[in-house]
Amino acid sequence: MDTNYKETEPYRMKVKQKTIKEGVEGEMGVKKALVCLISIFLLSSCALAYVYMNFPHLEEKEYEHMKLPSHIEDAKNIGRVLSRLQTFAIPGSIFLSILSGFLFRWEVALFLICVCSATGATFCYLLFYLVGRPLVTKYFPTRIKLWQEKIDKHKDNLLFYVIFLRITPFLPNWFINISSPVLNVSLRPFWLGTLIG
């Protein structure tokens, strides 16, 4: 029988329980995360309503161009109107990609699309890291463990794994954005993988 106290099983269990407890106490609680998430949603809704109420007025000839484009001239005219009005992209990245292709040279458009997509996905990652992680950890612990084992298999080449997930149509991009912080994918390979993928 081992006489060293620190090597006994009860001591190991105490240390393990203490470590788990410290990890849970160090993160944001579920109720606090839910309140924070609802607050962010309400603040964002108020900000969008404020922006909508204070839109600049369009001239009569500008209203003519605000329609779904059917050919390249229509898209260019919309681009001229929006370049004066728009400061950030509200629609998804696919619309930003199409519009950037019409407005800029291909090199500038490609760079702009990649950086904006990677940065937007990073903001989603950070928001979910702060607010969504405690919620998902509480309500889906078995699924997280299963996915964490898959991520751990690719720890050495995580950047290439993120690029693979971004390129292939297996998982939607929004799912990759919100699951990465829960599965302990670090920010650097996430951003670079999104930029390249």
PDB file of N, CA and C in Angstrom, residues 2-80:
ATOM      1  N   ASP A   2       0.468   2.212  -0.803  1.00  0.00           N
ATOM      2  CA  ASP A   2       1.251   3.434  -0.940  1.00  0.00           C
ATOM      3  C   ASP A   2       1.023   4.338   0.264  1.00  0.00           C
ATOM      4  N   THR A   3       2.118   4.771   0.895  1.00  0.00           N
ATOM      5  CA  THR A   3       1.994   5.605   2.091  1.00  0.00           C
ATOM      6  C   THR A   3       2.046   7.089   1.759  1.00  0.00           C
ATOM      7  N   ASN A   4       2.439   7.419   0.557  1.00  0.00           N
ATOM      8  CA  ASN A   4       2.509   8.825   0.169  1.00  0.00           C
ATOM      9  C   ASN A   4       1.094   9.377  -0.002  1.00  0.00           C
ATOM     10  N   TYR A   5       0.715  10.372   0.801  1.00  0.00           N
ATOM     11  CA  TYR A   5      -0.659  10.899   0.816  1.00  0.00           C
ATOM     12  C   TYR A   5      -1.050  11.521  -0.520  1.00  0.00           C
ATOM     13  N   LYS A   6      -0.111  12.214  -1.140  1.00  0.00           N
ATOM     14  CA  LYS A   6      -0.433  12.908  -2.383  1.00  0.00           C
ATOM     15  C   LYS A   6      -0.677  11.964  -3.542  1.00  0.00           C
ATOM     16  N   GLU A   7      -0.236  10.736  -3.422  1.00  0.00           N
ATOM     17  CA  GLU A   7      -0.415   9.778  -4.507  1.00  0.00           C
ATOM     18  C   GLU A   7      -1.658   8.922  -4.336  1.00  0.00           C
ATOM     19  N   THR A   8      -2.376   9.075  -3.243  1.00  0.00           N
ATOM     20  CA  THR A   8      -3.559   8.245  -3.016  1.00  0.00           C
ATOM     21  C   THR A   8      -4.723   8.729  -3.856  1.00  0.00           C
ATOM     22  N   GLU A   9      -5.650   7.830  -4.094  1.00  0.00           N
ATOM     23  CA  GLU A   9      -6.819   8.112  -4.942  1.00  0.00           C
ATOM     24  C   GLU A   9      -7.715   9.217  -4.385  1.00  0.00           C
ATOM     25  N   PRO A  10      -8.038   9.237  -3.067  1.00  0.00           N
ATOM     26  CA  PRO A  10      -8.897  10.321  -2.565  1.00  0.00           C
ATOM     27  C   PRO A  10      -8.297  11.704  -2.796  1.00  0.00           C
ATOM     28  N   TYR A  11      -6.968  11.807  -2.665  1.00  0.00           N
ATOM     29  CA  TYR A  11      -6.329  13.100  -2.889  1.00  0.00           C
ATOM     30  C   TYR A  11      -6.475  13.524  -4.349  1.00  0.00           C
ATOM     31  N   ARG A  12      -6.255  12.589  -5.276  1.00  0.00           N
ATOM     32  CA  ARG A  12      -6.404  12.901  -6.704  1.00  0.00           C
ATOM     33  C   ARG A  12      -7.822  13.345  -7.026  1.00  0.00           C
ATOM     34  N   MET A  13      -8.808  12.678  -6.428  1.00  0.00           N
ATOM     35  CA  MET A  13     -10.208  13.038  -6.671  1.00  0.00           C
ATOM     36  C   MET A  13     -10.510  14.438  -6.153  1.00  0.00           C
ATOM     37  N   LYS A  14      -9.942  14.787  -4.964  1.00  0.00           N
ATOM     38  CA  LYS A  14     -10.157  16.128  -4.416  1.00  0.00           C
ATOM     39  C   LYS A  14      -9.571  17.190  -5.339  1.00  0.00           C
ATOM     40  N   VAL A  15      -8.364  16.950  -5.822  1.00  0.00           N
ATOM     41  CA  VAL A  15      -7.710  17.901  -6.718  1.00  0.00           C
ATOM     42  C   VAL A  15      -8.513  18.044  -8.005  1.00  0.00           C
ATOM     43  N   LYS A  16      -8.976  16.928  -8.553  1.00  0.00           N
ATOM     44  CA  LYS A  16      -9.749  16.958  -9.791  1.00  0.00           C
ATOM     45  C   LYS A  16     -11.059  17.725  -9.592  1.00  0.00           C
ATOM     46  N   GLN A  17     -11.775  17.469  -8.497  1.00  0.00           N
ATOM     47  CA  GLN A  17     -13.024  18.173  -8.223  1.00  0.00           C
ATOM     48  C   GLN A  17     -12.779  19.657  -8.021  1.00  0.00           C
ATOM     49  N   LYS A  18     -11.704  20.000  -7.339  1.00  0.00           N
ATOM     50  CA  LYS A  18     -11.384  21.404  -7.105  1.00  0.00           C
ATOM     51  C   LYS A  18     -11.083  22.109  -8.426  1.00  0.00           C
ATOM     52  N   THR A  19     -10.343  21.459  -9.314  1.00  0.00           N
ATOM     53  CA  THR A  19     -10.019  22.046 -10.611  1.00  0.00           C
ATOM     54  C   THR A  19     -11.271  22.276 -11.440  1.00  0.00           C
ATOM     55  N   ILE A  20     -12.177  21.310 -11.464  1.00  0.00           N
ATOM     56  CA  ILE A  20     -13.420  21.463 -12.219  1.00  0.00           C
ATOM     57  C   ILE A  20     -14.247  22.596 -11.634  1.00  0.00           C
ATOM     58  N   LYS A  21     -14.335  22.653 -10.303  1.00  0.00           N
ATOM     59  CA  LYS A  21     -15.118  23.697  -9.647  1.00  0.00           C
ATOM     60  C   LYS A  21     -14.541  25.077  -9.948  1.00  0.00           C
ATOM     61  N   GLU A  22     -13.214  25.214  -9.891  1.00  0.00           N
ATOM     62  CA  GLU A  22     -12.584  26.497 -10.198  1.00  0.00           C
ATOM     63  C   GLU A  22     -12.849  26.906 -11.636  1.00  0.00           C
ATOM     64  N   GLY A  23     -12.836  25.940 -12.565  1.00  0.00           N
ATOM     65  CA  GLY A  23     -13.110  26.257 -13.963  1.00  0.00           C
ATOM     66  C   GLY A  23     -14.519  26.753 -14.179  1.00  0.00           C
ATOM     67  N   VAL A  24     -15.492  26.145 -13.511  1.00  0.00           N
ATOM     68  CA  VAL A  24     -16.885  26.568 -13.649  1.00  0.00           C
ATOM     69  C   VAL A  24     -17.098  27.925 -13.006  1.00  0.00           C
ATOM     70  N   GLU A  25     -16.504  28.142 -11.822  1.00  0.00           N
ATOM     71  CA  GLU A  25     -16.672  29.424 -11.149  1.00  0.00           C
ATOM     72  C   GLU A  25     -15.977  30.545 -11.901  1.00  0.00           C
ATOM     73  N   GLY A  26     -14.914  30.232 -12.631  1.00  0.00           N
ATOM     74  CA  GLY A  26     -14.189  31.250 -13.365  1.00  0.00           C
ATOM     75  C   GLY A  26     -14.936  31.742 -14.590  1.00  0.00           C
ATOM     76  N   GLU A  27     -15.833  30.938 -15.137  1.00  0.00           N
ATOM     77  CA  GLU A  27     -16.585  31.348 -16.316  1.00  0.00           C
ATOM     78  C   GLU A  27     -17.876  32.031 -15.904  1.00  0.00           C
ATOM     79  N   MET A  28     -18.480  32.708 -16.891  1.00  0.00           N
ATOM     80  CA  MET A  28     -19.739  33.384 -16.655  1.00  0.00           C
ATOM     81  C   MET A  28     -20.836  32.357 -16.383  1.00  0.00           C
ATOM     82  N   GLY A  29     -21.690  32.607 -15.405  1.00  0.00           N
ATOM     83  CA  GLY A  29     -22.783  31.702 -15.084  1.00  0.00           C
ATOM     84  C   GLY A  29     -23.832  31.681 -16.186  1.00  0.00           C
ATOM     85  N   VAL A  30     -24.687  30.671 -16.162  1.00  0.00           N
ATOM     86  CA  VAL A  30     -25.699  30.492 -17.202  1.00  0.00           C
ATOM     87  C   VAL A  30     -26.710  31.631 -17.184  1.00  0.00           C
ATOM     88  N   LYS A  31     -27.204  31.993 -16.007  1.00  0.00           N
ATOM     89  CA  LYS A  31     -28.191  33.081 -15.925  1.00  0.00           C
ATOM     90  C   LYS A  31     -27.590  34.400 -16.383  1.00  0.00           C
ATOM     91  N   LYS A  32     -26.374  34.657 -15.956  1.00  0.00           N
ATOM     92  CA  LYS A  32     -25.703  35.892 -16.350  1.00  0.00           C
ATOM     93  C   LYS A  32     -25.464  35.911 -17.861  1.00  0.00           C
ATOM     94  N   ALA A  33     -25.105  34.767 -18.434  1.00  0.00           N
ATOM     95  CA  ALA A  33     -24.886  34.675 -19.878  1.00  0.00           C
ATOM     96  C   ALA A  33     -26.183  34.910 -20.640  1.00  0.00           C
ATOM     97  N   LEU A  34     -27.285  34.361 -20.140  1.00  0.00           N
ATOM     98  CA  LEU A  34     -28.582  34.543 -20.783  1.00  0.00           C
ATOM     99  C   LEU A  34     -29.016  36.003 -20.732  1.00  0.00           C
ATOM    100  N   VAL A  35     -28.838  36.645 -19.597  1.00  0.00           N
ATOM    101  CA  VAL A  35     -29.172  38.069 -19.473  1.00  0.00           C
ATOM    102  C   VAL A  35     -28.303  38.896 -20.410  1.00  0.00           C
ATOM    103  N   CYS A  36     -27.029  38.562 -20.485  1.00  0.00           N
ATOM    104  CA  CYS A  36     -26.106  39.276 -21.371  1.00  0.00           C
ATOM    105  C   CYS A  36     -26.507  39.096 -22.832  1.00  0.00           C
ATOM    106  N   LEU A  37     -26.879  37.887 -23.218  1.00  0.00           N
ATOM    107  CA  LEU A  37     -27.292  37.609 -24.591  1.00  0.00           C
ATOM    108  C   LEU A  37     -28.555  38.381 -24.955  1.00  0.00           C
ATOM    109  N   ILE A  38     -29.538  38.392 -24.077  1.00  0.00           N
ATOM    110  CA  ILE A  38     -30.776  39.138 -24.330  1.00  0.00           C
ATOM    111  C   ILE A  38     -30.487  40.634 -24.397  1.00  0.00           C
ATOM    112  N   SER A  39     -29.608  41.126 -23.534  1.00  0.00           N
ATOM    113  CA  SER A  39     -29.244  42.546 -23.556  1.00  0.00           C
ATOM    114  C   SER A  39     -28.564  42.928 -24.861  1.00  0.00           C
ATOM    115  N   ILE A  40     -27.655  42.088 -25.328  1.00  0.00           N
ATOM    116  CA  ILE A  40     -26.976  42.360 -26.597  1.00  0.00           C
ATOM    117  C   ILE A  40     -27.980  42.380 -27.738  1.00  0.00           C
ATOM    118  N   PHE A  41     -28.923  41.437 -27.742  1.00  0.00           N
ATOM    119  CA  PHE A  41     -29.946  41.393 -28.781  1.00  0.00           C
ATOM    120  C   PHE A  41     -30.805  42.658 -28.762  1.00  0.00           C
ATOM    121  N   LEU A  42     -31.243  43.077 -27.574  1.00  0.00           N
ATOM    122  CA  LEU A  42     -32.084  44.271 -27.470  1.00  0.00           C
ATOM    123  C   LEU A  42     -31.323  45.533 -27.867  1.00  0.00           C
ATOM    124  N   LEU A  43     -30.078  45.659 -27.425  1.00  0.00           N
ATOM    125  CA  LEU A  43     -29.271  46.818 -27.808  1.00  0.00           C
ATOM    126  C   LEU A  43     -29.032  46.859 -29.312  1.00  0.00           C
ATOM    127  N   SER A  44     -28.766  45.716 -29.912  1.00  0.00           N
ATOM    128  CA  SER A  44     -28.564  45.664 -31.363  1.00  0.00           C
ATOM    129  C   SER A  44     -29.844  46.026 -32.104  1.00  0.00           C
ATOM    130  N   SER A  45     -30.983  45.546 -31.616  1.00  0.00           N
ATOM    131  CA  SER A  45     -32.265  45.880 -32.239  1.00  0.00           C
ATOM    132  C   SER A  45     -32.548  47.375 -32.141  1.00  0.00           C
ATOM    133  N   CYS A  46     -32.265  47.964 -30.990  1.00  0.00           N
ATOM    134  CA  CYS A  46     -32.451  49.409 -30.827  1.00  0.00           C
ATOM    135  C   CYS A  46     -31.518  50.195 -31.747  1.00  0.00           C
ATOM    136  N   ALA A  47     -30.278  49.742 -31.865  1.00  0.00           N
ATOM    137  CA  ALA A  47     -29.331  50.423 -32.753  1.00  0.00           C
ATOM    138  C   ALA A  47     -29.782  50.342 -34.204  1.00  0.00           C
ATOM    139  N   LEU A  48     -30.266  49.172 -34.634  1.00  0.00           N
ATOM    140  CA  LEU A  48     -30.768  49.040 -36.005  1.00  0.00           C
ATOM    141  C   LEU A  48     -31.994  49.915 -36.234  1.00  0.00           C
ATOM    142  N   ALA A  49     -32.897  49.975 -35.257  1.00  0.00           N
ATOM    143  CA  ALA A  49     -34.080  50.831 -35.379  1.00  0.00           C
ATOM    144  C   ALA A  49     -33.670  52.297 -35.474  1.00  0.00           C
ATOM    145  N   TYR A  50     -32.685  52.703 -34.681  1.00  0.00           N
ATOM    146  CA  TYR A  50     -32.193  54.080 -34.732  1.00  0.00           C
ATOM    147  C   TYR A  50     -31.592  54.403 -36.099  1.00  0.00           C
ATOM    148  N   VAL A  51     -30.785  53.496 -36.615  1.00  0.00           N
ATOM    149  CA  VAL A  51     -30.182  53.710 -37.937  1.00  0.00           C
ATOM    150  C   VAL A  51     -31.264  53.785 -39.006  1.00  0.00           C
ATOM    151  N   TYR A  52     -32.247  52.900 -38.928  1.00  0.00           N
ATOM    152  CA  TYR A  52     -33.334  52.888 -39.913  1.00  0.00           C
ATOM    153  C   TYR A  52     -34.133  54.188 -39.875  1.00  0.00           C
ATOM    154  N   MET A  53     -34.413  54.696 -38.676  1.00  0.00           N
ATOM    155  CA  MET A  53     -35.192  55.931 -38.543  1.00  0.00           C
ATOM    156  C   MET A  53     -34.421  57.154 -39.036  1.00  0.00           C
ATOM    157  N   ASN A  54     -33.103  57.072 -39.054  1.00  0.00           N
ATOM    158  CA  ASN A  54     -32.284  58.219 -39.448  1.00  0.00           C
ATOM    159  C   ASN A  54     -31.604  58.035 -40.798  1.00  0.00           C
ATOM    160  N   PHE A  55     -32.155  57.157 -41.641  1.00  0.00           N
ATOM    161  CA  PHE A  55     -31.603  57.008 -42.987  1.00  0.00           C
ATOM    162  C   PHE A  55     -31.637  58.347 -43.715  1.00  0.00           C
ATOM    163  N   PRO A  56     -30.611  58.659 -44.473  1.00  0.00           N
ATOM    164  CA  PRO A  56     -30.689  59.876 -45.292  1.00  0.00           C
ATOM    165  C   PRO A  56     -31.724  59.688 -46.403  1.00  0.00           C
ATOM    166  N   HIS A  57     -32.340  60.782 -46.788  1.00  0.00           N
ATOM    167  CA  HIS A  57     -33.372  60.714 -47.822  1.00  0.00           C
ATOM    168  C   HIS A  57     -32.726  60.588 -49.196  1.00  0.00           C
ATOM    169  N   LEU A  58     -33.308  59.730 -50.018  1.00  0.00           N
ATOM    170  CA  LEU A  58     -32.816  59.540 -51.380  1.00  0.00           C
ATOM    171  C   LEU A  58     -33.489  60.536 -52.313  1.00  0.00           C
ATOM    172  N   GLU A  59     -32.753  60.933 -53.325  1.00  0.00           N
ATOM    173  CA  GLU A  59     -33.346  61.777 -54.361  1.00  0.00           C
ATOM    174  C   GLU A  59     -34.202  60.905 -55.267  1.00  0.00           C
ATOM    175  N   GLU A  60     -35.034  61.555 -56.071  1.00  0.00           N
ATOM    176  CA  GLU A  60     -35.966  60.820 -56.934  1.00  0.00           C
ATOM    177  C   GLU A  60     -35.225  59.919 -57.923  1.00  0.00           C
ATOM    178  N   LYS A  61     -34.138  60.417 -58.508  1.00  0.00           N
ATOM    179  CA  LYS A  61     -33.408  59.592 -59.488  1.00  0.00           C
ATOM    180  C   LYS A  61     -32.665  58.434 -58.809  1.00  0.00           C
ATOM    181  N   GLU A  62     -32.333  58.571 -57.506  1.00  0.00           N
ATOM    182  CA  GLU A  62     -31.696  57.471 -56.786  1.00  0.00           C
ATOM    183  C   GLU A  62     -32.694  56.354 -56.486  1.00  0.00           C
ATOM    184  N   TYR A  63     -33.956  56.711 -56.256  1.00  0.00           N
ATOM    185  CA  TYR A  63     -34.990  55.697 -56.024  1.00  0.00           C
ATOM    186  C   TYR A  63     -35.155  54.773 -57.224  1.00  0.00           C
ATOM    187  N   GLU A  64     -34.934  55.285 -58.421  1.00  0.00           N
ATOM    188  CA  GLU A  64     -35.071  54.471 -59.635  1.00  0.00           C
ATOM    189  C   GLU A  64     -34.083  53.305 -59.636  1.00  0.00           C
ATOM    190  N   HIS A  65     -32.924  53.528 -59.056  1.00  0.00           N
ATOM    191  CA  HIS A  65     -31.875  52.497 -59.079  1.00  0.00           C
ATOM    192  C   HIS A  65     -32.031  51.458 -57.973  1.00  0.00           C
ATOM    193  N   MET A  66     -32.871  51.724 -56.992  1.00  0.00           N
ATOM    194  CA  MET A  66     -33.040  50.801 -55.867  1.00  0.00           C
ATOM    195  C   MET A  66     -34.020  49.689 -56.231  1.00  0.00           C
ATOM    196  N   LYS A  67     -33.533  48.746 -56.993  1.00  0.00           N
ATOM    197  CA  LYS A  67     -34.325  47.584 -57.408  1.00  0.00           C
ATOM    198  C   LYS A  67     -33.381  46.395 -57.535  1.00  0.00           C
ATOM    199  N   LEU A  68     -33.949  45.211 -57.633  1.00  0.00           N
ATOM    200  CA  LEU A  68     -33.151  44.002 -57.791  1.00  0.00           C
ATOM    201  C   LEU A  68     -32.459  44.049 -59.150  1.00  0.00           C
ATOM    202  N   PRO A  69     -31.133  43.962 -59.193  1.00  0.00           N
ATOM    203  CA  PRO A  69     -30.435  44.103 -60.477  1.00  0.00           C
ATOM    204  C   PRO A  69     -30.680  42.914 -61.399  1.00  0.00           C
ATOM    205  N   SER A  70     -30.915  43.234 -62.668  1.00  0.00           N
ATOM    206  CA  SER A  70     -31.107  42.176 -63.664  1.00  0.00           C
ATOM    207  C   SER A  70     -29.908  42.073 -64.601  1.00  0.00           C
ATOM    208  N   HIS A  71     -29.075  43.097 -64.645  1.00  0.00           N
ATOM    209  CA  HIS A  71     -27.836  43.046 -65.425  1.00  0.00           C
ATOM    210  C   HIS A  71     -26.782  43.915 -64.751  1.00  0.00           C
ATOM    211  N   ILE A  72     -25.612  43.975 -65.336  1.00  0.00           N
ATOM    212  CA  ILE A  72     -24.468  44.607 -64.673  1.00  0.00           C
ATOM    213  C   ILE A  72     -24.649  46.110 -64.485  1.00  0.00           C
ATOM    214  N   GLU A  73     -25.331  46.777 -65.401  1.00  0.00           N
ATOM    215  CA  GLU A  73     -25.557  48.217 -65.258  1.00  0.00           C
ATOM    216  C   GLU A  73     -26.419  48.521 -64.035  1.00  0.00           C
ATOM    217  N   ASP A  74     -27.439  47.693 -63.800  1.00  0.00           N
ATOM    218  CA  ASP A  74     -28.275  47.879 -62.607  1.00  0.00           C
ATOM    219  C   ASP A  74     -27.441  47.736 -61.335  1.00  0.00           C
ATOM    220  N   ALA A  75     -26.565  46.746 -61.318  1.00  0.00           N
ATOM    221  CA  ALA A  75     -25.711  46.524 -60.142  1.00  0.00           C
ATOM    222  C   ALA A  75     -24.756  47.698 -59.927  1.00  0.00           C
ATOM    223  N   LYS A  76     -24.208  48.239 -61.000  1.00  0.00           N
ATOM    224  CA  LYS A  76     -23.316  49.400 -60.874  1.00  0.00           C
ATOM    225  C   LYS A  76     -24.067  50.610 -60.334  1.00  0.00           C
ATOM    226  N   ASN A  77     -25.300  50.812 -60.803  1.00  0.00           N
ATOM    227  CA  ASN A  77     -26.095  51.943 -60.316  1.00  0.00           C
ATOM    228  C   ASN A  77     -26.438  51.792 -58.833  1.00  0.00           C
ATOM    229  N   ILE A  78     -26.764  50.575 -58.422  1.00  0.00           N
ATOM    230  CA  ILE A  78     -27.012  50.335 -56.993  1.00  0.00           C
ATOM    231  C   ILE A  78     -25.736  50.601 -56.193  1.00  0.00           C
ATOM    232  N   GLY A  79     -24.604  50.183 -56.738  1.00  0.00           N
ATOM    233  CA  GLY A  79     -23.327  50.417 -56.074  1.00  0.00           C
ATOM    234  C   GLY A  79     -23.039  51.892 -55.896  1.00  0.00           C
ATOM    235  N   ARG A  80     -23.379  52.706 -56.890  1.00  0.00           N
ATOM    236  CA  ARG A  80     -23.165  54.157 -56.775  1.00  0.00           C
ATOM    237  C   ARG A  80     -24.027  54.756 -55.663  1.00  0.00           C
TER     238      ARG A  80
END
